[in-house]
Coordinates of C-alpha atoms and ligand atoms in Angstrom, one line a residue:
M1090 CA 45.1 6.8 -12.4
L1091 CA 41.2 6.1 -12.4
S1092 CA 40.4 2.7 -11.5
R1093 CA 38.6 1.4 -14.8
K1094 CA 35.1 1.3 -13.0
Q1095 CA 35.2 5.1 -12.1
Q1096 CA 36.4 5.6 -15.6
V1097 CA 33.0 3.6 -16.8
L1098 CA 31.1 5.7 -13.9
Q1099 CA 32.6 8.7 -15.1
E1100 CA 32.5 7.9 -19.3
V1101 CA 29.2 6.3 -19.7
F1102 CA 27.3 7.2 -16.8
G1103 CA 28.4 10.7 -16.1
F1104 CA 28.8 10.3 -12.7
G1105 CA 32.2 11.7 -10.6
S1106 CA 31.7 9.5 -7.6
F1107 CA 29.9 6.2 -6.3
R1108 CA 27.2 6.8 -4.1
P1109 CA 26.9 4.8 -0.8
L1110 CA 27.6 0.9 -1.1
Q1111 CA 27.5 1.0 -5.0
D1112 CA 31.4 0.5 -5.0
Q1113 CA 30.9 -2.7 -2.4
A1114 CA 28.3 -3.7 -4.4
V1115 CA 30.4 -3.5 -7.8
D1116 CA 33.2 -5.0 -6.3
K1117 CA 31.4 -8.1 -5.3
I1118 CA 30.3 -8.5 -8.5
L1119 CA 33.2 -8.3 -10.3
A1120 CA 34.9 -11.0 -7.9
G1121 CA 32.0 -12.8 -9.4
E1122 CA 30.5 -13.2 -5.8
D1123 CA 26.9 -13.6 -5.1
V1124 CA 25.6 -10.5 -3.3
L1125 CA 22.2 -9.1 -2.1
L1126 CA 21.8 -5.3 -1.9
I1127 CA 19.4 -4.1 0.3
L1128 CA 19.4 0.1 -0.7
S1129 CA 16.2 2.0 -0.5
T1130 CA 14.3 3.3 -3.3
G1131 CA 16.4 6.4 -5.5
G1132 CA 19.6 4.8 -4.0
G1133 CA 21.2 3.9 -7.2
K1134 CA 20.7 0.0 -7.5
S1135 CA 20.6 0.0 -11.7
L1136 CA 24.1 1.3 -11.6
C1137 CA 25.2 -1.7 -9.6
Y1138 CA 24.4 -4.3 -12.3
Q1139 CA 24.8 -2.1 -15.2
L1140 CA 28.7 -0.9 -14.4
P1141 CA 30.1 -4.3 -13.8
A1142 CA 28.0 -5.9 -16.6
L1143 CA 30.2 -3.3 -19.1
L1144 CA 33.6 -4.6 -17.5
M1145 CA 33.1 -8.5 -17.7
D1146 CA 32.4 -10.7 -20.6
G1147 CA 29.1 -12.1 -22.0
V1148 CA 25.4 -10.9 -21.4
L1149 CA 23.9 -9.5 -18.1
V1150 CA 20.7 -11.4 -18.0
V1151 CA 18.4 -9.2 -15.5
V1152 CA 15.2 -10.7 -14.1
S1153 CA 12.6 -8.0 -13.6
P1154 CA 8.7 -8.2 -12.6
L1155 CA 7.6 -5.6 -15.0
L1156 CA 7.5 -4.6 -18.3
A1157 CA 6.8 -0.7 -18.3
L1158 CA 10.3 -0.8 -16.2
M1159 CA 12.6 -3.2 -18.7
Q1160 CA 11.1 -0.6 -21.8
D1161 CA 12.3 2.3 -19.5
Q1162 CA 16.0 0.4 -18.3
I1163 CA 16.2 -0.4 -22.0
L1164 CA 16.1 3.0 -23.3
G1165 CA 18.2 4.5 -20.9
L1166 CA 21.1 1.9 -21.9
E1167 CA 20.6 2.2 -25.3
S1168 CA 21.1 6.1 -24.8
K1169 CA 24.7 5.2 -23.2
G1170 CA 25.5 3.4 -26.3
I1171 CA 24.9 0.0 -24.4
S1172 CA 23.0 -2.5 -26.3
A1173 CA 20.1 -3.9 -24.4
A1174 CA 17.0 -5.9 -25.3
M1175 CA 14.1 -7.9 -23.5
L1176 CA 12.3 -11.3 -23.9
S1177 CA 8.7 -11.3 -23.0
S1178 CA 5.5 -13.1 -23.9
M1179 CA 4.0 -9.4 -25.7
Q1180 CA 6.8 -9.9 -28.6
S1181 CA 6.0 -11.6 -31.7
M1182 CA 7.9 -14.8 -33.0
E1183 CA 10.1 -12.8 -35.3
E1184 CA 11.2 -10.2 -32.6
I1185 CA 11.9 -13.1 -30.2
R1186 CA 14.0 -14.8 -33.1
A1187 CA 16.0 -11.7 -34.1
T1188 CA 16.7 -11.1 -30.1
E1189 CA 17.8 -14.6 -30.1
D1190 CA 20.1 -14.2 -33.0
A1191 CA 21.8 -10.9 -31.7
L1192 CA 22.7 -12.8 -28.2
R1193 CA 23.7 -15.7 -30.1
N1194 CA 26.0 -13.6 -32.2
Q1195 CA 27.0 -11.7 -29.3
E1196 CA 25.4 -8.1 -30.2
I1197 CA 23.3 -7.4 -26.5
K1198 CA 25.1 -6.7 -23.1
V1199 CA 22.2 -6.3 -21.1
L1200 CA 19.0 -8.9 -21.5
F1201 CA 15.9 -8.5 -19.6
V1202 CA 14.2 -11.0 -18.5
A1203 CA 10.4 -12.0 -16.6
P1204 CA 10.9 -14.2 -14.1
E1205 CA 8.6 -16.7 -15.6
R1206 CA 11.0 -17.1 -18.7
L1207 CA 12.9 -18.8 -16.4
N1208 CA 11.2 -21.6 -15.5
N1209 CA 10.8 -22.3 -19.1
D1210 CA 13.3 -25.6 -19.9
Y1211 CA 13.7 -24.2 -23.9
F1212 CA 14.6 -21.1 -22.7
L1213 CA 17.5 -22.0 -19.8
S1214 CA 19.0 -24.7 -22.6
F1215 CA 19.3 -21.5 -24.6
L1216 CA 20.9 -19.6 -22.2
Q1217 CA 23.1 -22.2 -21.0
S1218 CA 24.6 -21.9 -24.8
L1219 CA 25.4 -18.2 -24.2
N1220 CA 28.1 -16.8 -22.6
I1221 CA 26.5 -15.0 -19.5
A1222 CA 28.3 -12.2 -17.0
F1223 CA 26.0 -13.1 -14.2
F1224 CA 22.3 -12.8 -13.2
A1225 CA 20.9 -9.6 -12.0
V1226 CA 17.5 -10.2 -9.7
D1227 CA 15.4 -6.6 -9.5
E1228 CA 13.0 -6.6 -7.1
A1229 CA 14.1 -9.2 -5.1
H1230 CA 11.9 -9.1 -2.1
C1231 CA 9.3 -11.1 -4.4
V1232 CA 11.4 -14.0 -3.6
S1233 CA 9.9 -14.7 0.2
E1234 CA 6.6 -15.3 1.3
W1235 CA 7.7 -13.1 4.4
G1236 CA 7.7 -10.1 2.0
H1237 CA 5.0 -8.4 1.0
E1238 CA 4.8 -8.9 -3.3
F1239 CA 5.6 -12.5 -3.0
R1240 CA 5.4 -14.3 -6.8
A1241 CA 5.4 -17.9 -7.1
D1242 CA 7.4 -17.5 -10.4
Y1243 CA 10.0 -15.6 -8.3
R1244 CA 10.5 -18.5 -5.8
K1245 CA 11.7 -20.9 -9.2
L1246 CA 14.5 -18.7 -9.6
G1247 CA 16.3 -21.3 -7.2
L1248 CA 16.8 -23.1 -10.2
L1249 CA 19.5 -20.5 -11.6
K1250 CA 21.7 -21.8 -9.2
I1251 CA 21.5 -25.6 -10.3
R1252 CA 21.3 -25.0 -14.1
F1253 CA 24.1 -22.4 -14.0
P1254 CA 26.3 -23.1 -10.3
D1255 CA 29.4 -21.2 -11.7
I1256 CA 27.1 -17.9 -12.5
S1257 CA 27.1 -15.1 -9.7
I1258 CA 23.7 -13.8 -8.9
A1259 CA 23.7 -10.3 -7.6
A1260 CA 19.7 -9.5 -6.3
F1261 CA 18.4 -5.8 -5.4
T1262 CA 15.5 -4.7 -3.3
A1263 CA 14.5 -1.2 -1.6
T1264 CA 12.4 -3.4 1.3
A1265 CA 13.9 -6.6 3.5
T1266 CA 13.3 -6.9 6.7
Q1267 CA 15.9 -9.4 8.3
Q1268 CA 13.8 -12.1 7.9
V1269 CA 13.4 -11.4 4.4
E1270 CA 16.8 -10.9 3.6
K1271 CA 17.6 -14.5 4.6
D1272 CA 15.2 -16.0 2.8
I1273 CA 16.3 -14.5 -0.6
V1274 CA 20.0 -15.7 0.0
A1275 CA 18.5 -19.0 0.7
Q1276 CA 16.0 -19.2 -2.0
L1277 CA 18.3 -18.3 -4.4
N1278 CA 20.7 -20.7 -3.2
F1279 CA 23.5 -18.0 -2.7
K1280 CA 27.2 -19.6 -2.5
Q1281 CA 28.4 -16.7 -0.1
R1282 CA 25.1 -16.1 2.2
G1283 CA 27.0 -13.6 4.3
N1284 CA 27.4 -11.5 1.3
I1285 CA 24.5 -9.1 1.9
I1286 CA 24.8 -5.2 1.8
R1287 CA 22.1 -3.3 3.3
G1288 CA 22.1 0.5 3.1
T1289 CA 20.0 2.6 5.1
V1290 CA 16.1 2.8 4.9
L1291 CA 16.1 6.3 6.1
R1292 CA 14.6 8.8 3.7
D1293 CA 15.8 11.7 5.5
N1294 CA 14.4 14.1 2.3
L1295 CA 11.1 13.2 3.2
Y1296 CA 8.9 15.3 5.5
I1297 CA 6.3 12.5 6.8
S1298 CA 3.3 13.3 8.5
A1299 CA 0.3 11.0 9.3
V1300 CA -3.1 12.4 10.3
V1301 CA -6.9 11.5 11.3
R1302 CA -8.9 11.5 8.0
Q1303 CA -11.9 14.1 8.6
E1304 CA -15.1 12.7 6.2
N1305 CA -13.7 11.6 3.2
G1306 CA -10.4 13.3 3.4
Y1307 CA -10.7 15.7 0.3
Q1308 CA -10.9 18.9 2.0
Q1309 CA -7.3 17.7 4.1
V1310 CA -5.9 16.7 0.6
L1311 CA -6.8 20.1 -0.9
N1312 CA -5.5 21.9 2.3
F1313 CA -2.5 20.1 1.3
L1314 CA -2.2 20.8 -2.1
E1315 CA -2.6 24.3 -1.9
K1316 CA 1.0 24.7 -0.2
R1317 CA 2.3 22.6 -3.5
T1318 CA 0.7 24.1 -6.5
N1319 CA 2.8 22.9 -9.5
E1320 CA 4.7 20.6 -8.0
Q1321 CA 4.0 16.9 -9.1
G1322 CA 2.4 14.1 -7.3
I1323 CA 1.1 11.0 -6.5
I1324 CA -2.3 10.5 -4.3
Y1325 CA -2.8 7.1 -3.5
V1326 CA -6.8 6.1 -2.6
Q1327 CA -8.0 2.8 -1.8
S1328 CA -10.7 2.1 -4.7
R1329 CA -10.7 2.7 -8.4
V1330 CA -14.1 4.3 -8.1
K1331 CA -12.4 6.6 -5.7
T1332 CA -9.7 7.5 -7.9
E1333 CA -12.5 8.8 -10.7
S1334 CA -14.4 10.8 -7.4
L1335 CA -10.9 12.6 -6.6
A1336 CA -9.4 13.7 -9.5
K1337 CA -12.8 15.2 -10.9
F1338 CA -13.1 16.9 -7.2
L1339 CA -9.7 18.1 -7.8
Q1340 CA -10.3 18.9 -11.5
E1341 CA -13.1 21.6 -10.1
K1342 CA -10.5 23.0 -8.1
G1343 CA -8.3 23.9 -11.0
F1344 CA -5.6 20.8 -10.2
Q1345 CA -4.5 19.1 -12.9
A1346 CA -5.2 16.0 -11.6
Q1347 CA -6.1 12.7 -13.5
A1348 CA -7.3 8.9 -12.7
Y1349 CA -5.3 5.8 -13.2
H1350 CA -6.0 2.4 -12.1
A1351 CA -6.2 -1.1 -13.3
G1352 CA -9.6 -0.8 -14.8
L1353 CA -8.8 1.8 -17.2
S1354 CA -8.3 0.5 -21.1
P1355 CA -4.8 0.0 -21.8
E1356 CA -4.7 3.6 -23.8
K1357 CA -6.2 5.3 -21.4
R1358 CA -3.9 4.0 -18.8
K1359 CA -1.0 4.8 -21.7
S1360 CA -2.2 8.5 -21.8
A1361 CA -2.7 9.2 -18.1
F1362 CA 1.1 7.5 -17.4
N1363 CA 2.3 9.9 -20.4
N1364 CA 0.6 13.0 -19.2
F1365 CA 2.2 12.8 -15.9
V1366 CA 5.9 11.6 -17.2
G1367 CA 5.8 14.5 -19.7
E1368 CA 4.8 16.6 -17.0
K1369 CA 1.5 17.8 -19.0
T1370 CA -0.4 16.9 -15.6
N1371 CA 0.4 17.3 -12.0
I1372 CA -1.2 14.8 -9.6
M1373 CA -1.8 11.2 -10.5
V1374 CA -4.7 9.8 -8.5
A1375 CA -4.5 6.3 -8.7
T1376 CA -5.0 2.7 -6.9
I1377 CA -1.7 1.0 -6.0
A1378 CA -1.8 -0.3 -9.6
F1379 CA 0.1 2.9 -10.9
G1380 CA 4.0 3.7 -9.4
M1381 CA 6.3 0.7 -10.0
G1382 CA 7.1 1.5 -13.6
I1383 CA 7.6 5.0 -12.4
D1384 CA 11.2 6.2 -12.4
K1385 CA 10.6 10.1 -12.2
S1386 CA 13.0 11.5 -9.8
D1387 CA 11.4 15.1 -9.2
I1388 CA 8.1 13.9 -7.5
R1389 CA 7.6 16.0 -4.5
F1390 CA 4.5 14.7 -2.3
V1391 CA 2.9 11.5 -2.0
I1392 CA -0.8 11.0 -0.1
H1393 CA -2.3 8.3 1.0
T1394 CA -6.1 8.7 1.6
S1395 CA -6.4 5.7 3.7
I1396 CA -4.3 3.0 5.8
P1397 CA -2.1 0.9 3.3
K1398 CA -2.2 -2.9 3.6
T1399 CA 1.6 -3.4 4.6
I1400 CA 4.5 -1.1 5.9
E1401 CA 6.4 -2.5 3.1
S1402 CA 4.1 -1.0 0.6
Y1403 CA 3.7 2.1 2.2
Y1404 CA 7.3 2.4 2.1
Q1405 CA 7.7 1.8 -1.5
E1406 CA 5.0 4.1 -2.2
I1407 CA 6.0 7.0 -0.2
G1408 CA 9.3 6.3 -1.7
R1409 CA 8.7 7.5 -5.1
A1410 CA 8.9 10.9 -4.0
G1411 CA 12.4 13.0 -3.4
R1412 CA 14.1 9.9 -5.2
D1413 CA 16.4 13.2 -6.5
G1414 CA 17.6 13.6 -2.7
L1415 CA 15.6 17.3 -2.8
S1416 CA 13.2 17.4 0.1
S1417 CA 9.6 16.6 -0.4
E1418 CA 6.5 15.7 1.6
V1419 CA 4.2 12.5 2.6
L1420 CA 1.1 12.8 3.9
L1421 CA -1.3 9.5 5.5
L1422 CA -4.7 10.1 5.9
Y1423 CA -5.9 7.2 7.9
G1424 CA -9.6 6.2 9.9
T1425 CA -10.4 3.1 12.3
S1426 CA -12.5 1.9 8.9
D1427 CA -9.9 1.5 6.9
I1428 CA -8.8 -1.3 9.4
G1429 CA -12.4 -3.0 9.0
V1430 CA -12.3 -2.9 5.2
L1431 CA -8.8 -4.4 4.7
S1432 CA -9.9 -7.0 7.4
R1433 CA -12.6 -7.9 5.4
F1434 CA -10.9 -8.8 2.5
I1435 CA -8.4 -10.4 3.9
D1436 CA -10.8 -12.4 5.7
A1437 CA -12.0 -13.4 2.6
V1438 CA -8.6 -15.2 1.3
D1439 CA -9.4 -19.0 1.8
N1440 CA -5.4 -19.2 2.9
E1441 CA -5.1 -19.3 7.0
D1442 CA -1.4 -18.8 6.4
Y1443 CA -1.7 -16.0 4.5
R1444 CA -4.8 -14.7 6.6
Q1445 CA -2.4 -14.3 10.0
L1446 CA 0.6 -12.9 8.3
A1447 CA -1.7 -10.3 6.5
F1448 CA -3.5 -9.5 9.6
Q1449 CA -0.3 -8.8 11.9
K1450 CA 1.0 -6.6 8.9
L1451 CA -1.9 -4.9 9.0
N1452 CA -1.6 -4.5 12.4
T1453 CA 1.5 -2.9 12.3
V1454 CA 0.7 -0.6 9.9
K1455 CA -2.4 0.3 12.0
Q1456 CA 0.1 1.2 15.1
Y1457 CA 2.3 3.4 13.1
A1458 CA -0.2 5.1 11.4
F1459 CA -1.9 6.2 15.2
S1460 CA 1.5 6.4 16.7
E1461 CA 3.0 9.0 18.5
S1462 CA 6.6 8.8 18.0
C1463 CA 9.0 9.5 15.5
R1464 CA 8.0 8.6 12.2
H1465 CA 11.6 7.8 10.2
Q1466 CA 12.6 6.0 13.6
A1467 CA 9.5 3.4 13.2
L1468 CA 10.0 3.0 9.8
S1469 CA 13.8 2.2 10.3
R1470 CA 12.7 -0.1 13.1
Y1471 CA 10.4 -2.3 10.9
F1472 CA 13.4 -2.8 8.9
D1473 CA 15.6 -3.4 11.3
E1474 CA 17.7 -0.7 11.7
D1475 CA 18.1 2.0 14.4
V1476 CA 18.1 5.3 14.3
E1477 CA 17.5 8.8 16.6
P1478 CA 14.5 10.5 16.3
C1479 CA 14.4 13.1 13.2
K1480 CA 13.7 16.1 15.3
T1481 CA 12.4 17.8 12.1
M1482 CA 11.3 15.6 9.6
C1483 CA 7.9 14.4 10.4
D1484 CA 4.6 15.7 12.2
N1485 CA 5.4 13.7 15.6
C1486 CA 8.6 15.2 16.0
N1487 CA 7.9 18.6 14.9
E1488 CA 4.8 19.2 17.4
P1489 CA 5.7 19.9 20.8
D1490 CA 3.8 17.8 23.5
T1491 CA 2.4 20.8 24.7
K1492 CA -0.6 21.0 22.6
R1493 CA -2.5 18.3 24.4
K1494 CA -6.1 17.4 25.7
D1495 CA -7.0 15.4 28.7
I1496 CA -9.6 12.9 27.7
T1497 CA -9.7 10.6 30.4
E1498 CA -13.4 11.3 31.3
L1499 CA -14.3 10.9 28.0
A1500 CA -12.4 7.8 27.9
Q1501 CA -14.2 6.6 30.5
K1502 CA -17.6 6.9 29.2
F1503 CA -16.6 5.1 26.2
I1504 CA -14.6 1.9 27.8
S1505 CA -18.0 2.0 30.4
T1506 CA -20.2 2.0 27.2
V1507 CA -17.9 -1.5 25.7
Y1508 CA -18.3 -3.0 29.1
R1509 CA -22.0 -2.4 29.5
T1510 CA -22.9 -3.5 26.1
E1511 CA -20.9 -6.8 26.8
Q1512 CA -18.0 -6.3 24.1
R1513 CA -19.9 -7.7 21.2
F1514 CA -19.9 -4.6 19.3
G1515 CA -18.2 -2.4 17.1
Q1516 CA -16.8 1.0 17.7
N1517 CA -20.0 2.2 15.5
Y1518 CA -22.3 0.6 17.6
I1519 CA -20.5 2.1 20.8
I1520 CA -20.3 5.9 19.4
D1521 CA -24.1 5.3 18.6
V1522 CA -25.1 3.7 22.2
L1523 CA -23.3 7.3 23.4
R1524 CA -24.9 9.6 21.7
G1525 CA -28.1 8.2 22.0
A1526 CA -29.0 7.1 18.7
K1527 CA -32.4 5.6 18.3
T1528 CA -31.3 2.6 15.9
Q1529 CA -33.4 -0.3 15.6
K1530 CA -30.4 -2.6 16.6
I1531 CA -30.0 -0.3 19.8
L1532 CA -33.7 -1.0 20.8
N1533 CA -33.5 -4.5 19.9
N1534 CA -30.7 -5.0 22.5
N1535 CA -32.4 -2.6 24.8
H1536 CA -29.8 -0.8 24.6
D1537 CA -31.8 2.6 25.2
K1538 CA -32.0 1.2 28.8
L1539 CA -28.6 1.5 29.5
S1540 CA -27.0 4.2 32.2
V1541 CA -24.8 4.8 29.5
Y1542 CA -26.8 5.3 26.8
G1543 CA -26.9 9.4 25.4
I1544 CA -23.9 10.4 27.9
G1545 CA -22.2 11.1 24.9
Q1546 CA -24.3 13.9 23.2
N1547 CA -21.9 16.6 23.8
L1548 CA -19.5 15.2 21.2
S1549 CA -19.5 15.2 17.3
K1550 CA -19.5 11.3 16.0
I1551 CA -15.9 12.2 14.5
Q1552 CA -15.2 13.1 17.8
W1553 CA -15.9 10.0 19.6
K1554 CA -14.4 8.2 16.4
M1555 CA -11.1 9.8 17.6
I1556 CA -11.2 8.8 21.1
G1557 CA -12.3 5.2 19.8
D1558 CA -9.2 5.4 17.9
R1559 CA -7.0 6.5 20.8
L1560 CA -7.8 4.2 23.0
L1561 CA -6.9 1.3 20.2
E1562 CA -3.8 3.1 19.6
L1563 CA -3.0 2.6 23.6
E1564 CA -4.4 -0.6 23.6
I1565 CA -6.9 -0.1 26.1
I1566 CA -9.4 -1.3 23.8
Q1567 CA -8.7 -4.2 21.3
V1568 CA -10.7 -5.4 18.5
S1569 CA -11.3 -9.2 18.6
D1570 CA -9.7 -11.7 16.9
E1571 CA -12.5 -11.9 14.4
F1572 CA -12.4 -8.0 13.7
R1573 CA -15.9 -7.7 14.9
G1574 CA -16.3 -6.2 18.5
L1575 CA -14.4 -4.2 20.6
I1576 CA -13.0 -5.8 23.9
L1577 CA -11.0 -4.1 26.7
T1578 CA -8.0 -4.7 27.8
D1579 CA -5.9 -4.9 31.6
K1580 CA -5.3 -1.2 30.6
A1581 CA -8.8 -0.2 30.4
R1582 CA -9.1 -1.2 34.4
S1583 CA -6.7 1.3 35.4
V1584 CA -8.0 4.0 33.3
L1585 CA -11.7 3.3 34.8
K1586 CA -9.9 3.8 38.4
S1587 CA -8.5 7.2 37.0
E1588 CA -4.9 5.3 37.9
E1589 CA -3.9 6.1 34.4
K1590 CA -4.6 9.3 32.2
V1591 CA -5.4 9.5 28.5
D1592 CA -4.6 12.5 26.1
I1593 CA -4.9 13.0 22.7
R1594 CA -2.8 15.5 20.4
A1595 CA -5.2 18.9 20.3
I1596 CA -4.8 19.2 16.7
N1597 CA -6.1 16.0 15.4
F1598 CA -9.3 16.5 18.1
N1599 CA -10.4 19.9 17.0
V1600 CA -12.6 19.2 14.3
S1601 CA -13.9 22.2 12.4
K1602 CA -17.4 23.2 12.8
K1603 CA -18.2 22.3 9.4
S1604 CA -17.5 18.7 9.9
A1605 CA -18.7 18.3 13.0
S1606 CA -22.3 19.5 12.3
I1607 CA -22.6 17.4 9.0
A1608 CA -21.7 14.5 11.0
K1609 CA -24.3 15.2 13.8
K1610 CA -26.8 15.7 10.6
S1611 CA -25.8 12.6 8.7
T1612 CA -27.8 9.8 9.6
L1613 CA -26.0 7.0 12.0
P1614 CA -25.4 3.7 10.0
E1615 CA -25.0 0.3 11.8
Y1616 CA -22.2 -0.9 10.0
D1617 CA -18.8 1.0 10.0
F1618 CA -18.6 0.3 6.0
D1619 CA -16.9 2.1 3.7
E1620 CA -18.6 5.1 1.8
V1621 CA -16.7 4.9 -1.1
I1622 CA -17.7 0.9 -1.8
F1623 CA -21.4 2.2 -0.5
E1624 CA -20.9 4.8 -3.4
S1625 CA -20.0 2.6 -6.0
L1626 CA -22.9 0.1 -5.3
R1627 CA -25.7 2.7 -4.8
A1628 CA -24.1 3.8 -8.7
L1629 CA -25.0 0.2 -9.9
R1630 CA -28.4 0.1 -8.6
L1631 CA -28.7 3.4 -10.2
E1632 CA -27.6 1.8 -13.8
I1633 CA -30.1 -1.3 -12.8
A1634 CA -32.8 1.2 -12.0
M1635 CA -32.6 3.1 -15.3
E1636 CA -32.2 0.1 -17.2
T1637 CA -35.4 -1.8 -15.7
K1638 CA -37.2 1.3 -15.1
M1639 CA -37.6 0.6 -11.2
P1640 CA -37.6 2.7 -8.1
A1641 CA -34.1 2.3 -7.0
Y1642 CA -35.2 1.3 -3.2
V1643 CA -37.1 -1.6 -4.6
I1644 CA -33.3 -3.3 -6.1
F1645 CA -32.2 -2.8 -2.9
D1646 CA -32.3 -0.3 0.2
N1647 CA -29.8 1.8 1.2
K1648 CA -29.6 -0.8 4.4
T1649 CA -28.8 -3.7 1.8
L1650 CA -26.1 -2.0 0.2
Q1651 CA -24.5 -0.9 3.6
A1652 CA -24.5 -4.1 4.5
M1653 CA -23.4 -5.2 1.4
A1654 CA -20.6 -2.6 1.7
Y1655 CA -19.7 -4.3 4.9
L1656 CA -19.8 -7.8 4.6
L1657 CA -18.1 -7.5 1.2
P1658 CA -19.6 -11.2 0.7
T1659 CA -17.8 -13.1 -2.1
D1660 CA -20.1 -15.4 -3.5
K1661 CA -23.7 -16.8 -3.5
E1662 CA -24.2 -18.2 -0.1
K1663 CA -22.6 -15.1 1.4
F1664 CA -24.4 -12.9 -0.3
L1665 CA -27.5 -14.6 0.3
Q1666 CA -26.6 -14.3 4.2
I1667 CA -27.3 -10.4 3.9
N1668 CA -30.4 -9.2 5.4
G1669 CA -32.9 -7.9 2.4
V1670 CA -31.4 -10.7 -0.2
G1671 CA -33.6 -13.6 -1.5
E1672 CA -33.1 -16.2 -4.0
V1673 CA -35.3 -13.8 -6.4
K1674 CA -33.4 -11.0 -5.8
Y1675 CA -30.3 -12.3 -6.4
K1676 CA -31.6 -14.1 -9.4
K1677 CA -31.9 -10.9 -10.9
Y1678 CA -29.1 -8.8 -9.5
G1679 CA -26.7 -11.0 -7.5
E1680 CA -24.0 -11.4 -10.2
Q1681 CA -24.0 -8.1 -10.7
F1682 CA -23.4 -6.6 -7.1
L1683 CA -20.6 -9.4 -6.7
A1684 CA -18.6 -8.7 -9.7
L1685 CA -18.6 -5.1 -8.6
I1686 CA -17.7 -6.1 -4.9
N1687 CA -14.8 -8.2 -6.9
T1688 CA -13.2 -5.5 -9.0
L1689 CA -13.2 -3.3 -5.9
R1690 CA -11.6 -6.2 -4.0
A1691 CA -9.1 -6.6 -6.8
D1692 CA -7.9 -3.0 -6.6
D1693 CA -6.9 -3.7 -2.6
F1694 CA -5.6 -6.8 -3.2
Q1695 CA -3.7 -6.6 -6.5
D1696 CA -0.2 -7.2 -6.6
P1697 CA 1.2 -4.0 -7.6
T1698 CA 3.6 -5.8 -9.5
H1699 CA 1.4 -6.8 -12.0
Ligands
LIG2991 P1 16.8 2.5 -7.6 O1 16.2 1.6 -8.7 O2 18.1 2.2 -6.4 O3 15.6 3.2 -7.1 P2 18.2 4.2 -9.6 O4 18.8 2.8 -10.0 O5 16.8 4.2 -10.6 O6 17.5 3.9 -8.3 O7 18.6 5.6 -9.5 C1 18.0 6.6 -8.8 C2 18.6 7.8 -9.6 O8 19.8 7.9 -8.8 C3 18.7 8.1 -10.9 O9 18.5 8.8 -11.4 C4 20.4 7.6 -11.4 O10 20.7 8.2 -12.6 C5 21.0 8.2 -10.2 N1 22.2 7.9 -9.7 C6 22.5 6.1 -9.7 N2 23.9 6.7 -9.1 C7 24.5 7.6 -9.2 C8 25.8 8.1 -8.5 N3 26.9 7.4 -8.4 N4 25.9 9.2 -8.7 C9 24.7 10.3 -8.7 N5 23.7 10.0 -9.3 C10 23.2 8.6 -9.4
LIG2992 ZN1 10.7 12.1 13.5

């Protein structure tokens, strides 16, 4: 005879069997114990709290960070004949009263609430008057400061055990290192701290690759998409402006793409969302603002066009592909300038502990991107799980090592240049010296007199960047602590003496002729600024120019805008430090530019759970 839980599994949920670990988690909950379940995205976490609730007396209270998620879940539950409701600050008093009445009359089985509601004394007292089955805490990594999406409201969930000592808590997350999992059970005051059930992180239906970005990466995105027409996917980009420009580019190439970011009006966001979910469009070009609320299981690909801030967020974002278990593909396009941009955003945060942690996390993502070993293994290891190399499901396992190019001699030129310029300059400057560029800065420093000046003219800027990136990956050079200049490590000496060889994956190094020649022609900027940010600043300048009928360069010249895009000033004082900005110009335009820089920043540093 079927057990009651098997019966509910079949009759209510329509599934023949439990997925790995679901059964175990359900048993703990039914036994009235606290439990933390770490299961990869798509692993089936929701069933683990929905099912036991049906076998228990009282209402299940689910703490969930996102309105959209709650709404989806309520619809899903109601379609299964389970009464569910939510309490949110977006509702009217009448709606809230009606839900409270229904709860008092025991007409609701599952109640969704935002974490902040559980800090409210009135609400806690109200809950105490009800019969509660247990608490479920979704996205539980938000509890931990060591996680990547810490939320103060979640931290206060420690109160639950104090106010409801006899009611058990089930917590769920897809991403938790061992440090984070310990923190979660401690912060939530678990009675059974050992009740941690950890599923495998491995998503073996995802084919993972990471490739050096060429120019803005649009052509690479296009090449990828041409293999995957009529499939749905998400492209993550770093800024709002870039969602618009890439979406437009793809539309012009005949793809049904649309932009999505937090700056769109609620109507536009909603329609973009609905179009995607309803499969009217295939491609969402989005900032990280998009994703948490979507549980579409047949997304076939996820592309990142720049390095994400943390492995956790990267893992979560690629996890949106292939939740149905069918084979899917994820691609990361990366470049060193990503690190610079993100670093400066981190630098601007006024909290030393935060900065340290953020830099450390960023450094790990950087190493991951540049790494030449199995991607699945690297991700699993990050989450403290050891697996064998995947052999077939990532670029590094798939591409034979034979296709490599020896670049020792080029590496020596690069290292010498870093040394001769006294380890004080960033990659772009070093490359300018190598390629013999006549920038003012080089002339001022007399670096055109150095023996290394111009010894690298035979390679394009992009190729030199790849060499620089490879040296960074191998830790032959490092970016100094303040993320300013490149410095040499002990390994550099061995390379200079030819005791150690340097090679690079040939496929990355062979830049197409087209991009190489473009690189040659383009002016060589002094700052390693982000092109997208620069373009947005230029757009604002054009707007002001048209309004005031002044030539654009009179407002700020390109060099000043580039410095702005590089330094990303946060306030007046920092803004005034930029060459070409005086008090008068600040008064006229400063606030507009600061505001724009801040919105660009907001996209990069916004908490994706909002
Ligand atoms: P998570 O919250 O862990 O990301 P979900 O709870 O959204 O995952 O579940 C992912 C998908 O797996 C959903 O479509 C769900 O219906 C399905 N699913 C969950 N449990 C089972 C099961 N035992 N058998 C088959 N499908 C399942
Ligand atoms: Zn692999």
